[in-house]
Every structure is written in C-alpha cells, then in structure tokens.
Tab-separated table of C-alpha atoms and ligand atoms in Angstrom:
chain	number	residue	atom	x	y	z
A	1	UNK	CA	-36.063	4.189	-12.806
A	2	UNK	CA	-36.185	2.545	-9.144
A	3	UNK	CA	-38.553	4.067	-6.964
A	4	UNK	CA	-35.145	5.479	-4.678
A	5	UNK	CA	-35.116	9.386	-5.572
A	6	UNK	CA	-31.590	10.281	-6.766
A	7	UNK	CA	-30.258	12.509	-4.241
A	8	UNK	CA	-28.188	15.334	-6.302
A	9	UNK	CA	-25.426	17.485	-4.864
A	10	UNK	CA	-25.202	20.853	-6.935
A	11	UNK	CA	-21.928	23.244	-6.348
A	12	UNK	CA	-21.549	26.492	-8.237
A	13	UNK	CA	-20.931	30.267	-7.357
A	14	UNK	CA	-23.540	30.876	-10.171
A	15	UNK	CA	-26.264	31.295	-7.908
A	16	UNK	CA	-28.720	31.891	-10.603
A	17	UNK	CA	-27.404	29.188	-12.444
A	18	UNK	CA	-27.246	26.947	-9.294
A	19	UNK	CA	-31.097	27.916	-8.793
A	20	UNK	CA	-31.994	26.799	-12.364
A	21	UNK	CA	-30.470	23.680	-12.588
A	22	UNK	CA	-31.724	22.507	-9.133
A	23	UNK	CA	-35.419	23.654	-10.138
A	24	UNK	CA	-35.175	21.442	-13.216
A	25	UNK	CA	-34.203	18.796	-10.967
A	26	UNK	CA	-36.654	19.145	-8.596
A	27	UNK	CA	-39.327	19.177	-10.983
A	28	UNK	CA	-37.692	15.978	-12.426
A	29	UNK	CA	-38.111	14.473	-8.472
A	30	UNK	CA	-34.621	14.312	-7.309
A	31	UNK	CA	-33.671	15.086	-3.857
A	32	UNK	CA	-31.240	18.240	-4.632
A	33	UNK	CA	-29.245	19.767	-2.414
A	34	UNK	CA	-27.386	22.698	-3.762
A	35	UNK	CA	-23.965	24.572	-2.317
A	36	UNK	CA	-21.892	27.449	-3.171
A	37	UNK	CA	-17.987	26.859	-1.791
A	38	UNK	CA	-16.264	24.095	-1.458
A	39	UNK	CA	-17.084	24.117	2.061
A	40	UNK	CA	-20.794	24.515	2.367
A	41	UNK	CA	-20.143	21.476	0.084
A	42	UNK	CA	-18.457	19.128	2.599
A	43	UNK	CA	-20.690	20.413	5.071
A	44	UNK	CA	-23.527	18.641	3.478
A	45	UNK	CA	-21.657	15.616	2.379
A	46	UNK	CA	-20.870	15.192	5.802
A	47	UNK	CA	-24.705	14.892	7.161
A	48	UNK	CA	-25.814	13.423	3.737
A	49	UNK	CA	-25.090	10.386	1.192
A	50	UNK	CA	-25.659	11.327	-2.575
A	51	UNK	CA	-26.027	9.286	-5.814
A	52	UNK	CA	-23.906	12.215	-7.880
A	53	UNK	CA	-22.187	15.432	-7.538
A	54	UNK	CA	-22.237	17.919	-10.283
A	55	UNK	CA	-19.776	20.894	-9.034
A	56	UNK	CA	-17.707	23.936	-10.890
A	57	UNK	CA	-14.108	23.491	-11.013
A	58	UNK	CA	-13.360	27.392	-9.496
A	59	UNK	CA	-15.341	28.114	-6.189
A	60	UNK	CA	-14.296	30.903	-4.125
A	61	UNK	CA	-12.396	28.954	-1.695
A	62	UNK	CA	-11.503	25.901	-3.623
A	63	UNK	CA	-11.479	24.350	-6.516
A	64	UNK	CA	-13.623	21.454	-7.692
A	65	UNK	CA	-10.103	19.321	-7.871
A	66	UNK	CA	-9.759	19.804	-3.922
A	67	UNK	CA	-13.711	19.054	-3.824
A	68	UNK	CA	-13.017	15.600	-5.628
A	69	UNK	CA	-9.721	15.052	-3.300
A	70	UNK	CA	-12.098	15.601	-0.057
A	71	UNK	CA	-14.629	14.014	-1.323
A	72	UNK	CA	-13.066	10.601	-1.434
A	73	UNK	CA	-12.062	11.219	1.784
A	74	UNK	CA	-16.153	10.798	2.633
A	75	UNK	CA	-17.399	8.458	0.475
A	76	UNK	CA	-15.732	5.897	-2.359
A	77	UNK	CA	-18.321	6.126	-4.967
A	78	UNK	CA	-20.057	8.373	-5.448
A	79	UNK	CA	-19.492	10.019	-9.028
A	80	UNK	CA	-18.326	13.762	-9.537
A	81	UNK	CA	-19.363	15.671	-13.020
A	82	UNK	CA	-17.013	18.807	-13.034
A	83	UNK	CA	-18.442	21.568	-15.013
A	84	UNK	CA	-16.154	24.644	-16.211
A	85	UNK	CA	-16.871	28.247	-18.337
A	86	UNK	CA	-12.821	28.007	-18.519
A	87	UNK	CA	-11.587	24.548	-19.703
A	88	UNK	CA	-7.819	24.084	-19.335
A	89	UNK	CA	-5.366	20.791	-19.955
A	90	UNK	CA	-4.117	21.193	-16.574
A	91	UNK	CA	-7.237	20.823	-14.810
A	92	UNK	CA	-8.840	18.461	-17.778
A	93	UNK	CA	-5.888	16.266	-17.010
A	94	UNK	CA	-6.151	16.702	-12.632
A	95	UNK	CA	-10.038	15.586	-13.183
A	96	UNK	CA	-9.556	12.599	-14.884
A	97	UNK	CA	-6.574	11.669	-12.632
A	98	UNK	CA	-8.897	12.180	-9.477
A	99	UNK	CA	-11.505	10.442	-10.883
A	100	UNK	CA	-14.199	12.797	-11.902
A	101	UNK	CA	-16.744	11.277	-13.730
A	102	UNK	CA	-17.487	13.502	-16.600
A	103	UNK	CA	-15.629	17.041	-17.771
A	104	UNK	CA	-18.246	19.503	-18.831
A	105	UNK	CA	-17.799	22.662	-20.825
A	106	UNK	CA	-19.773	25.610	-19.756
A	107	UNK	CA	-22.189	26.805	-21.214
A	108	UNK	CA	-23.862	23.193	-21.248
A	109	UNK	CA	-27.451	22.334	-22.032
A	110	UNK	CA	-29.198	21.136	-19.148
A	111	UNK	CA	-30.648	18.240	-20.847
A	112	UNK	CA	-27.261	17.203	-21.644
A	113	UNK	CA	-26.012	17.407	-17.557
A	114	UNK	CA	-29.275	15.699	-16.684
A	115	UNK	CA	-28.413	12.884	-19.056
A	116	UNK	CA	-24.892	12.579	-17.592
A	117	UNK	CA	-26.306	12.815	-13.838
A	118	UNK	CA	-28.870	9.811	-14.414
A	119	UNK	CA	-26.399	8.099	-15.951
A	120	UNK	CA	-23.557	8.620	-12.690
A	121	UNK	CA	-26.296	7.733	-10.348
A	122	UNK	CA	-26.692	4.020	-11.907
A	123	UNK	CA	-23.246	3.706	-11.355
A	124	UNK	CA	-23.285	4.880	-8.406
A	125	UNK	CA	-25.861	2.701	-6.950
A	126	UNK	CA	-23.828	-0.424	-8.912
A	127	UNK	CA	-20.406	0.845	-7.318
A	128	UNK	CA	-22.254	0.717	-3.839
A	129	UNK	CA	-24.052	-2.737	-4.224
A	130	UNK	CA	-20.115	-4.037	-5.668
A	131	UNK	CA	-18.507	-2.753	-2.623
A	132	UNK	CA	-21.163	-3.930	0.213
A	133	UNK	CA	-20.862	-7.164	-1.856
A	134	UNK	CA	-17.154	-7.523	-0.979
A	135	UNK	CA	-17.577	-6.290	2.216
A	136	UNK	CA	-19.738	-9.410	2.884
A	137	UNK	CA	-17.025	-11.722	0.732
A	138	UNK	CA	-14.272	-10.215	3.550
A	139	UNK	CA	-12.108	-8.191	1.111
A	140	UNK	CA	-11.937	-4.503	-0.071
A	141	UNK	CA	-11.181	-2.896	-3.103
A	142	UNK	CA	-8.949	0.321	-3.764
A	143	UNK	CA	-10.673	3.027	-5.223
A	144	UNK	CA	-9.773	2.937	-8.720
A	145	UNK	CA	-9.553	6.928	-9.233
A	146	UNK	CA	-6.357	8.985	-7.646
A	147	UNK	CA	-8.794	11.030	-4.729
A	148	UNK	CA	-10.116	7.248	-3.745
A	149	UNK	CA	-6.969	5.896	-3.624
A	150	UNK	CA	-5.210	8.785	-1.487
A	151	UNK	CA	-8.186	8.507	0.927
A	152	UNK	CA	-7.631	5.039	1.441
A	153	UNK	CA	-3.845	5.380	1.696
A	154	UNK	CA	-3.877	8.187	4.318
A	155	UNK	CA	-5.869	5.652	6.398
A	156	UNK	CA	-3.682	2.964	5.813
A	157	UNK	CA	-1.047	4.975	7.388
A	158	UNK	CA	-3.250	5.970	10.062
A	159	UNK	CA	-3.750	2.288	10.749
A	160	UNK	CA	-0.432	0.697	9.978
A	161	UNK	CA	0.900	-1.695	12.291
A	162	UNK	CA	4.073	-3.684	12.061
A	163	UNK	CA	3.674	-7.999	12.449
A	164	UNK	CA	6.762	-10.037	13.517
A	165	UNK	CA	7.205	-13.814	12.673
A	166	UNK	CA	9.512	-15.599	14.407
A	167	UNK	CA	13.189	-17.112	12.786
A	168	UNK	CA	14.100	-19.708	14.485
A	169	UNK	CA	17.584	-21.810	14.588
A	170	UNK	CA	17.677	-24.881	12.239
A	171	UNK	CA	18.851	-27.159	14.815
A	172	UNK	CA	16.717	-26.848	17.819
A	173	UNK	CA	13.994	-24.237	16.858
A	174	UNK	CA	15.574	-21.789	19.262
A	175	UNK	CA	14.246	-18.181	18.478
A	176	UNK	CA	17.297	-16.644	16.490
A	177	UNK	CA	15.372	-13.152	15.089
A	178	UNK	CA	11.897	-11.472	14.052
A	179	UNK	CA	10.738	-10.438	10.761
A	180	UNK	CA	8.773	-7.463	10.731
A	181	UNK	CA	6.025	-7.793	8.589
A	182	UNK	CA	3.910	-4.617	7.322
A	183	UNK	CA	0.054	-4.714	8.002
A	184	UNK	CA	-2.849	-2.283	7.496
A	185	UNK	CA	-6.379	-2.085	9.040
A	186	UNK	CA	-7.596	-0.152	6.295
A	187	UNK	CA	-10.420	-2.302	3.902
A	188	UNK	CA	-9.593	-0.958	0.821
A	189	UNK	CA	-5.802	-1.744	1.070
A	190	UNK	CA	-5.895	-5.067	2.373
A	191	UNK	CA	-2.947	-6.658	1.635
A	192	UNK	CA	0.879	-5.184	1.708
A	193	UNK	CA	1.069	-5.564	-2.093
A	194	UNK	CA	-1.851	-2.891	-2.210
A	195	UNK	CA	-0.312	-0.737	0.004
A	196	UNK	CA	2.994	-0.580	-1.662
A	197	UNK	CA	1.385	-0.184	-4.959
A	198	UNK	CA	-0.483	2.680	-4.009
A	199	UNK	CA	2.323	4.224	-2.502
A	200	UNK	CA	4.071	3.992	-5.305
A	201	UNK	CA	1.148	5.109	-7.696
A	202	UNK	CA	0.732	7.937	-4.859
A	203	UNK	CA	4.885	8.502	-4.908
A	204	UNK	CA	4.380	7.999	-1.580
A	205	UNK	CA	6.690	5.716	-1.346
A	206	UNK	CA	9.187	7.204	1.634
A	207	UNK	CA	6.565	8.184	3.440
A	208	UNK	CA	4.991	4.694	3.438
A	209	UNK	CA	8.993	3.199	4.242
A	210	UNK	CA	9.305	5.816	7.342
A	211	UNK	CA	5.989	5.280	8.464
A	212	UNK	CA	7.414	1.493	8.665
A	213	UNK	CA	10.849	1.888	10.319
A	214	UNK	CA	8.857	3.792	12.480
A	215	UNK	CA	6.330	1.347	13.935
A	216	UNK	CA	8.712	-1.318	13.468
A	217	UNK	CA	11.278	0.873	16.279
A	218	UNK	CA	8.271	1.258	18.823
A	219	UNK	CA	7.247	-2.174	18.483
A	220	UNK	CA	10.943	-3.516	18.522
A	221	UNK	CA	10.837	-1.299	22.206
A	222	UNK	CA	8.613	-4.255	23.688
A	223	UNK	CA	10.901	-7.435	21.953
A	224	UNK	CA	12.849	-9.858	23.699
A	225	UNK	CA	16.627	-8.630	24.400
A	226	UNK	CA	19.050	-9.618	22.126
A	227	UNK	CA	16.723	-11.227	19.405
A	228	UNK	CA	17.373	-9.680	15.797
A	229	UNK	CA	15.192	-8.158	13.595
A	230	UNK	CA	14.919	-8.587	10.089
A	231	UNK	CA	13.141	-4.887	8.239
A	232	UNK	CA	12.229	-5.169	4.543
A	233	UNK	CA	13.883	-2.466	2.288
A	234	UNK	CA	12.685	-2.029	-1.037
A	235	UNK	CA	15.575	-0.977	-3.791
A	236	UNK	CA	13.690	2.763	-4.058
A	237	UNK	CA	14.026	3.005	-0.357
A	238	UNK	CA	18.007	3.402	-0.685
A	239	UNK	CA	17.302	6.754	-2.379
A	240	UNK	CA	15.464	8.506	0.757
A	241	UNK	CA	18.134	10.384	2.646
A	242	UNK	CA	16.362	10.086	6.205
A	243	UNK	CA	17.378	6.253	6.304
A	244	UNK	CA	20.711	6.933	6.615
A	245	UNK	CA	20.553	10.158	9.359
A	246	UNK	CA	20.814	9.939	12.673
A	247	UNK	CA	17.156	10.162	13.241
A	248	UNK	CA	15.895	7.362	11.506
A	249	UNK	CA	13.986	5.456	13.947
A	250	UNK	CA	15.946	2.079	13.289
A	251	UNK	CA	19.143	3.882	13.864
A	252	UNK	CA	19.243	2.958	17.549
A	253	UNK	CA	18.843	-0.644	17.193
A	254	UNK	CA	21.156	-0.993	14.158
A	255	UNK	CA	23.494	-3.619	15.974
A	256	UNK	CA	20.241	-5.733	16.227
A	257	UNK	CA	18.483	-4.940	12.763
A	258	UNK	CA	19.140	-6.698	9.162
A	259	UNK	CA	17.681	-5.070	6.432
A	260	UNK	CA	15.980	-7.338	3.700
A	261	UNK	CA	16.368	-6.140	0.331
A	262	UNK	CA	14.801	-8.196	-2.368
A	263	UNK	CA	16.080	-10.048	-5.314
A	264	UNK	CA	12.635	-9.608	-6.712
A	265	UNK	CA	13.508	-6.183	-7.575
A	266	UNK	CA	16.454	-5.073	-9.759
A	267	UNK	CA	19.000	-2.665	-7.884
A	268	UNK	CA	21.013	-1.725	-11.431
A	269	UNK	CA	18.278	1.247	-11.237
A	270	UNK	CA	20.079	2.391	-8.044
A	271	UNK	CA	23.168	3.772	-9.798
A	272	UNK	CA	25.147	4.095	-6.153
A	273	UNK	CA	23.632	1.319	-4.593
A	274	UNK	CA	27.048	0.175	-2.937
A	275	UNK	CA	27.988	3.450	-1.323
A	276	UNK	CA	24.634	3.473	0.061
A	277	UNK	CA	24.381	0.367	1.324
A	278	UNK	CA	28.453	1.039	2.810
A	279	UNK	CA	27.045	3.975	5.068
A	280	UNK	CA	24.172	1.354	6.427
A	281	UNK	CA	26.528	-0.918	7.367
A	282	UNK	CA	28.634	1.698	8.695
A	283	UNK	CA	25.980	2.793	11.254
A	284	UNK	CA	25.956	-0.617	12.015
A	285	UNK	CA	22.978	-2.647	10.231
A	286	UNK	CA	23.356	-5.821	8.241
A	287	UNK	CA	21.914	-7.326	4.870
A	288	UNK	CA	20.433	-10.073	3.907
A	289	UNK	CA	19.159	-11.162	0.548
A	290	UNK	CA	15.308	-12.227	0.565
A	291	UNK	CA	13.610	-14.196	-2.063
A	292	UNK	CA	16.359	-15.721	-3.367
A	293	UNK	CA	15.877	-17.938	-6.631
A	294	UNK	CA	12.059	-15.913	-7.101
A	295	UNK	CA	13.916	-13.070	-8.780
A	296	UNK	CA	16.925	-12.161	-11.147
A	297	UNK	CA	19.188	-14.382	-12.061
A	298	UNK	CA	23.286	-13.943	-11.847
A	299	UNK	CA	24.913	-12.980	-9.448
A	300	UNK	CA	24.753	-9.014	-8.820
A	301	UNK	CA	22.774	-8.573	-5.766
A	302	UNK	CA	25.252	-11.045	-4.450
A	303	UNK	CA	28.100	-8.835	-5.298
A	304	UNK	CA	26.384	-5.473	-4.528
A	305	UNK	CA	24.967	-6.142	-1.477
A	306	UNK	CA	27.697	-9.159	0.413
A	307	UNK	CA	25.170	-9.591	2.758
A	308	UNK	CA	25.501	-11.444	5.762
A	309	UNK	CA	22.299	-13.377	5.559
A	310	UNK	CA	20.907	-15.593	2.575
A	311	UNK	CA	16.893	-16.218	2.505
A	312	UNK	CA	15.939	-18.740	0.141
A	313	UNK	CA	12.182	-17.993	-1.637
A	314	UNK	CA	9.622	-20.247	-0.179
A	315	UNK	CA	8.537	-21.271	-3.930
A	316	UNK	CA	11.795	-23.262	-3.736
A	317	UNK	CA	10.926	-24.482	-0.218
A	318	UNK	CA	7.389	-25.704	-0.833
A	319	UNK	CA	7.403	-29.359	-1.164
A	320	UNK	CA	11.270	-29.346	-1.259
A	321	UNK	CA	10.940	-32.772	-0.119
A	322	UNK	CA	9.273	-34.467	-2.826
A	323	UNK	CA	10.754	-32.357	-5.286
A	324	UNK	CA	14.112	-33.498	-6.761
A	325	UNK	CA	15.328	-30.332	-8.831
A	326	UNK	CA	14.318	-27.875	-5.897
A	327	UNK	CA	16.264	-30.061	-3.296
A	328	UNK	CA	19.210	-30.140	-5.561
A	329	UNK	CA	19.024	-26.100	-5.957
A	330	UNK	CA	18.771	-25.469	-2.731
A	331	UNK	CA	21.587	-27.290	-1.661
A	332	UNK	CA	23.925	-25.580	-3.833
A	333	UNK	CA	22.781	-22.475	-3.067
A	334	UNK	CA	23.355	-23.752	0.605
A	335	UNK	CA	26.737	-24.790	-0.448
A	336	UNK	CA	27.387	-21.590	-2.328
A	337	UNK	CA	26.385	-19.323	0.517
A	338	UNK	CA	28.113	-21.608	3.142
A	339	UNK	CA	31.608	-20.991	1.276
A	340	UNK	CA	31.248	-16.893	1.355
A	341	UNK	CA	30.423	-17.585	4.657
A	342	UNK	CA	26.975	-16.204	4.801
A	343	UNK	CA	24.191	-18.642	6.821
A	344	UNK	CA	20.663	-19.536	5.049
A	345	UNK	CA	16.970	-18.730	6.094
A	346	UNK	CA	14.546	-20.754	3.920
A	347	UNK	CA	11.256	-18.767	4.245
A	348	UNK	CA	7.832	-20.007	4.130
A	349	UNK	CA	7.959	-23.431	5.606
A	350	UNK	CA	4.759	-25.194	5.996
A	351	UNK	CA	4.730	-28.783	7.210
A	352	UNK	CA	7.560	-30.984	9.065
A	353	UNK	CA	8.360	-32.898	5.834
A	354	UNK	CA	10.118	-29.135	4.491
A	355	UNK	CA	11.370	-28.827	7.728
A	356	UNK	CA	13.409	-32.469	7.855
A	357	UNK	CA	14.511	-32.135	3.982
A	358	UNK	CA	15.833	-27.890	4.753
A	359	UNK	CA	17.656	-28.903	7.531
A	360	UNK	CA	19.221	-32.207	5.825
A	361	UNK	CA	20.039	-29.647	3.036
A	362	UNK	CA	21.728	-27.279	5.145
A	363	UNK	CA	19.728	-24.252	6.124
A	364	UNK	CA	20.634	-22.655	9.192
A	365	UNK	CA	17.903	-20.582	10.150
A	366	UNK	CA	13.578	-21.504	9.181
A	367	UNK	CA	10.784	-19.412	9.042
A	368	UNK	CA	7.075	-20.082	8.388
A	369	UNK	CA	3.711	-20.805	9.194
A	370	UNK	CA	5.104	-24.291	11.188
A	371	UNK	CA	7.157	-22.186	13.420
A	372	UNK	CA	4.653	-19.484	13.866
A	373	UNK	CA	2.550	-17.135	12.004
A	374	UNK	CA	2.867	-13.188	11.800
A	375	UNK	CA	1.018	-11.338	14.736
A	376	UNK	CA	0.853	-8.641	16.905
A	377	UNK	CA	2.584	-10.071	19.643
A	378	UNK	CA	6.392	-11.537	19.892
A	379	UNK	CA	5.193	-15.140	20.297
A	380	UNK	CA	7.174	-17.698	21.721
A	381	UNK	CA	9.069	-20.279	20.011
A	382	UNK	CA	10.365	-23.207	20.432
B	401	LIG	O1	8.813	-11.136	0.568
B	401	LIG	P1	8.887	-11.632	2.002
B	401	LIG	O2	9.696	-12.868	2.111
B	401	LIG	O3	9.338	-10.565	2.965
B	401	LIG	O4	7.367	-11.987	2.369
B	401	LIG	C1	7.013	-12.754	3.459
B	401	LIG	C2	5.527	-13.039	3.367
B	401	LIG	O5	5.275	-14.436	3.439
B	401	LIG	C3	4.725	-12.419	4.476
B	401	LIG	O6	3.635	-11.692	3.955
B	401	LIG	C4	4.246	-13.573	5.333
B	401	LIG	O7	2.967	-13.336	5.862
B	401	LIG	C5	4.246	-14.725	4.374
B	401	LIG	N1	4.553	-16.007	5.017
B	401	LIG	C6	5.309	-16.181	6.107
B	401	LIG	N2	5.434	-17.513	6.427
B	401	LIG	C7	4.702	-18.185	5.487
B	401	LIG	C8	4.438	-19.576	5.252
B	401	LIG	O8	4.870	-20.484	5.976
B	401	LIG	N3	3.652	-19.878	4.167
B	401	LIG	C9	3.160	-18.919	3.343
B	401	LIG	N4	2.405	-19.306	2.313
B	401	LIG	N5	3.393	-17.599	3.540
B	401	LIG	C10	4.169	-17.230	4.582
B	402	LIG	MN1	11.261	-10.524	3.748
C-alpha cells in the first residue's frame, strides 16, 4: 500500500454496526469517518475528499440511491459500495445504473467489505490521477456511471451558452444570417456531441432543446436587425409540444428564424412529421435541410420537410476544388435545389480555393471558418 491513508466514508443507521466496522478500520489505519442519514453524509463530503464510500441503501431520510445521485454532484470518482439486509431488483438494478461500485448483501463478513473497500480505493486514486491527467491534456471526460453523468449535465445546462457563426452571401460576403451554435462550459461535456448524448442517455432531451431556444432568443435580443437566424432541431425535438406554443422562446422571432433539421438523422421515426412541421411554418418559421449528402440517401427529407433553404455537408465542400466527383455532386445538387427554387449554403468552408470553386458551382449562401468562426459575439462580416 502507498503511504496515503485511505480515507473511508461509513453510512448506516446500524449504529452498532457502523461502530464495528469503523473500529476494524481504524485499527487497519484508515482515516474513517462514519455518518448516519443521508445528510450527515453530504455534510462531510462537503468539508472532506474520500478514497471510498461504503453506505446502506435505506437511511432514515434517504436512500443510498439519492446518496450516489448527490454524491456525483461532489465529486466524479470516488467509488460507492452499497450494502443492504433487504436486496431487491429494483434497487440492484438503480445501483448499477448510478454507478455504485459494488452491491453487498447484508449480513456481510467484514473481511469481505474490507477487501472490496481496498480494492475501490485503488481505483479511486487511478480514476483521480486519469482525470487530473486530462485536465492537463485540455479535455474532460463524462462520468461513465448515470449519477456522474447527471451531475455533469445539470452543469452543462447551468453553463450553456449559444455561439453564432456568420452566413454570408455568395457574391459579395455580405452578412445574410447567423447560425446558432450550442456550447457548454462544463469540462466533462466538452463538446455538443457529449451534451446531446447525455441528454439523450439522461432523456433529457427537451429539456436540453428548450434550454437552447432559450439562450438562443436572449442572445438573438442583442443581433443585428433584420439578419436571420438559423436554430438546429433535432428529429426528436418535433415531438415536444412547447415548440409549437405560444411561449416558446423562438416564437417571437419566427419571421427571422430557420430551423435546421438534419439529414443525418432519419425523420420516418416521426410518424406526423409533416403536420408538425405545417404548424411551424404556420407560426411563421422556415426550414432548411443541413448536412446534406452526410446522411440518408433519397429523397424524403426533401419531400417531408420542402424547406426553403438547402445546406450542403462540408465533407462535400472540403477540397471541392481539387476534387472532381464532389464538384460534380455539388453542382447537381445546386442545380436540383435551384429548380424547386430553394437557395444553397455550403457549410464548413475553409480556404479561398472552396470558396472560388462553391461559388463557380452555384451556392448562394457560405459559411465557415474563412468567413468567421463561432463566438460569443455577432462578429462582423464582410
Ligand atoms: O451539423 P452542423 O452543420 O450544424 O454543425 C456545424 C459545426 O461545424 C459546428 O460545430 C461548427 O463549429 C463547425 N464548423 C463551422 N464552420 C466550420 C469550418 O469551416 N470548418 C470546420 N471543420 N468546422 C466548422
Ligand atoms: Mn447546422
């Protein structure tokens, strides 16, 4: 063993048992700290870091489940064995999806806790020296256990803010509209892919879209007049009710708003996607396709959806001037769009050389890192 003294957490309303197990532990020279609710239990966590947590699953004002829940909310790592006199499937199945370390069965030999504790506290100590690790290499990692990952999430919505990147007009780089880009200051969730995964391993998924339209409205407040902006909309999103009432917080600038919904995603799971998107357009929002060509092929988005904008993927853009079977697709799909009537964003362009071939090819409107990059701010373009 290292010369650090595990630090031990104990929580039980078995006082006597509670005094045993922390007097083997003591003699055994860990630091032990010992509670007997739920609360007394957070109390400590709060003043104190441990290297493992061995708790009951029913307290008198909690159970161990809410214990794990709250105490990712404190600290990523640190391992939870839950230890029960009255075993169930329904808690059995909770612990594992929060994460607990171990599952115990009451009565258990001490010997046999002790060998799970030492055991959680290597871990530990190897989860902590991973993270601080990554910390220094700039990323984060989500929590792989349910409590971790709803700790982290509930931050990321605390710290959600909305990024706009300028579209501007194909023929003189005029600013035409903004797409608002979701970002999060939280570590563990650094990129939007992480986020939206966890919402949807959360199903947390229309809170995450509200929580969106939301900062996207209060940051729109401070935009240019007249500009447009362009809102992502995931398929599942169509389902939530509140995007269609008269509250939602885009509903005020719906003359000036385009939702993006993907072709990355399939919308034959939303049975009345048409009706749906009918009452957006209604209140007065438009549609655009996004990631065109990166997704399903055919032609049922398209008929679904009749947006009014077409954005072409950036895989298709990148080095669109050099390659011969991109250029050709994306000029039919110029072509294509052109005759419905619907104008052409290509996403994602990089260097002038895109820029020359796109607008050769036909594309309307460009986006991408050559025009400007997402940020806080509206930035000017031209
Ligand atoms: O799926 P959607 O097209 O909405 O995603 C846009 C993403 O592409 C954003 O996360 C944005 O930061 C990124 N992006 C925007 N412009 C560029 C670009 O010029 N190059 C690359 N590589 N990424 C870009
Ligand atoms: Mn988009």
């Amino acid at each position: 063993m290292s010369a650090e003294r595990t630090a031990l957490l104990l929580v039980d309303d078995d006082e006597q048992l509670l005094e045993g197990w922390a007097r083997y532990f003591r003699q055994r020279e860990l630091v032990v700290r010992t509670a007997t609710t739920v609360g007394e239990a957070l109390g400590i966590l709060g003043r104190q870091t441990f290297d493992a947590i061995v708790s009951d699953i029913g307290l008198p004002d909690a159970d161990g489940i809410e214990l794990l829940r709250r105490v990712r909310e404190i600290d990523a790592d640190v391992p939870v064995v839950l230890a029960t006199g009255q075993p169930d499937v329904r808690t059995a199945i909770l612990a594992v999806d929060y994460g607990a370390y171990r599952y115990l069965t009451k009565p258990v030999p001490i010997a046999v806790v002790a060998a799970e504790v030492e055991r959680a506290a290597q871990l530990c100590r190897l989860a902590r020296a991973k993270r601080a690790a990554l910390a220094l290499a700039g990323g984060g990692e989500p929590a792989g256990d349910r409590a971790g990952l709803e700790a982290g999430f509930g931050r990321a919505l605390d710290k959600l803010w909305m990024a706009f990147q300028p579209i501007v007009r194909a023929a003189d780089r005029s600013l035409f509209a903004y797409e608002a880009l979701v970002r999060s200051d939280e570590p563990t969730l650094p990129h939007p892919g992480a986020l939206l995964d966890a919402s949807e391993r959360l199903d947390r998924m229309k809170e995450l879209a509200r929580a969106i339209r939301s900062a996207a409205a209060t940051a729109w407040k401070l935009a240019p007049q007249n500009a447009l902006l362009f809102v992502n909309l995931r398929s599942q999103d169509l389902f939530d009710e509140a995007l269609f009432g008269i509250d939602d917080p885009l509903r005020p600038f719906a003359a000036n708003v385009v939702l993006e919904v993907t072709e990355r995603e399939s919308l034959n799971s939303v049975a009345d996607a048409r009706p749906r998107i009918a009452r957006l357009r209604e209140a007065g929002f438009r549609v655009a396709i996004d990631d065109l060509g990166a997704g399903y092929a055919g032609l049922t988005s398209f008929a679904l959806l009749e947006p009014e904008f077409v954005k072409i993927d950036m895989s298709l853009v990148r080095s669109v001037e050099t390659d011969a079977t991109k250029r050709k697709l994306v000029g039919s799909m110029v072509g294509l769009c052109h005759e419905m009537g619907m104008p052409v964003v290509a996403e994602g362009v990089e260097t002038e050389a895109e820029r020359e071939a796109l607008v050769d090819l036909g594309c309307d409107l460009l986006q991408g890192y050559l025009f400007g990059r997402p940020g806080r701010q509206f930035p000017k373009s031209g």
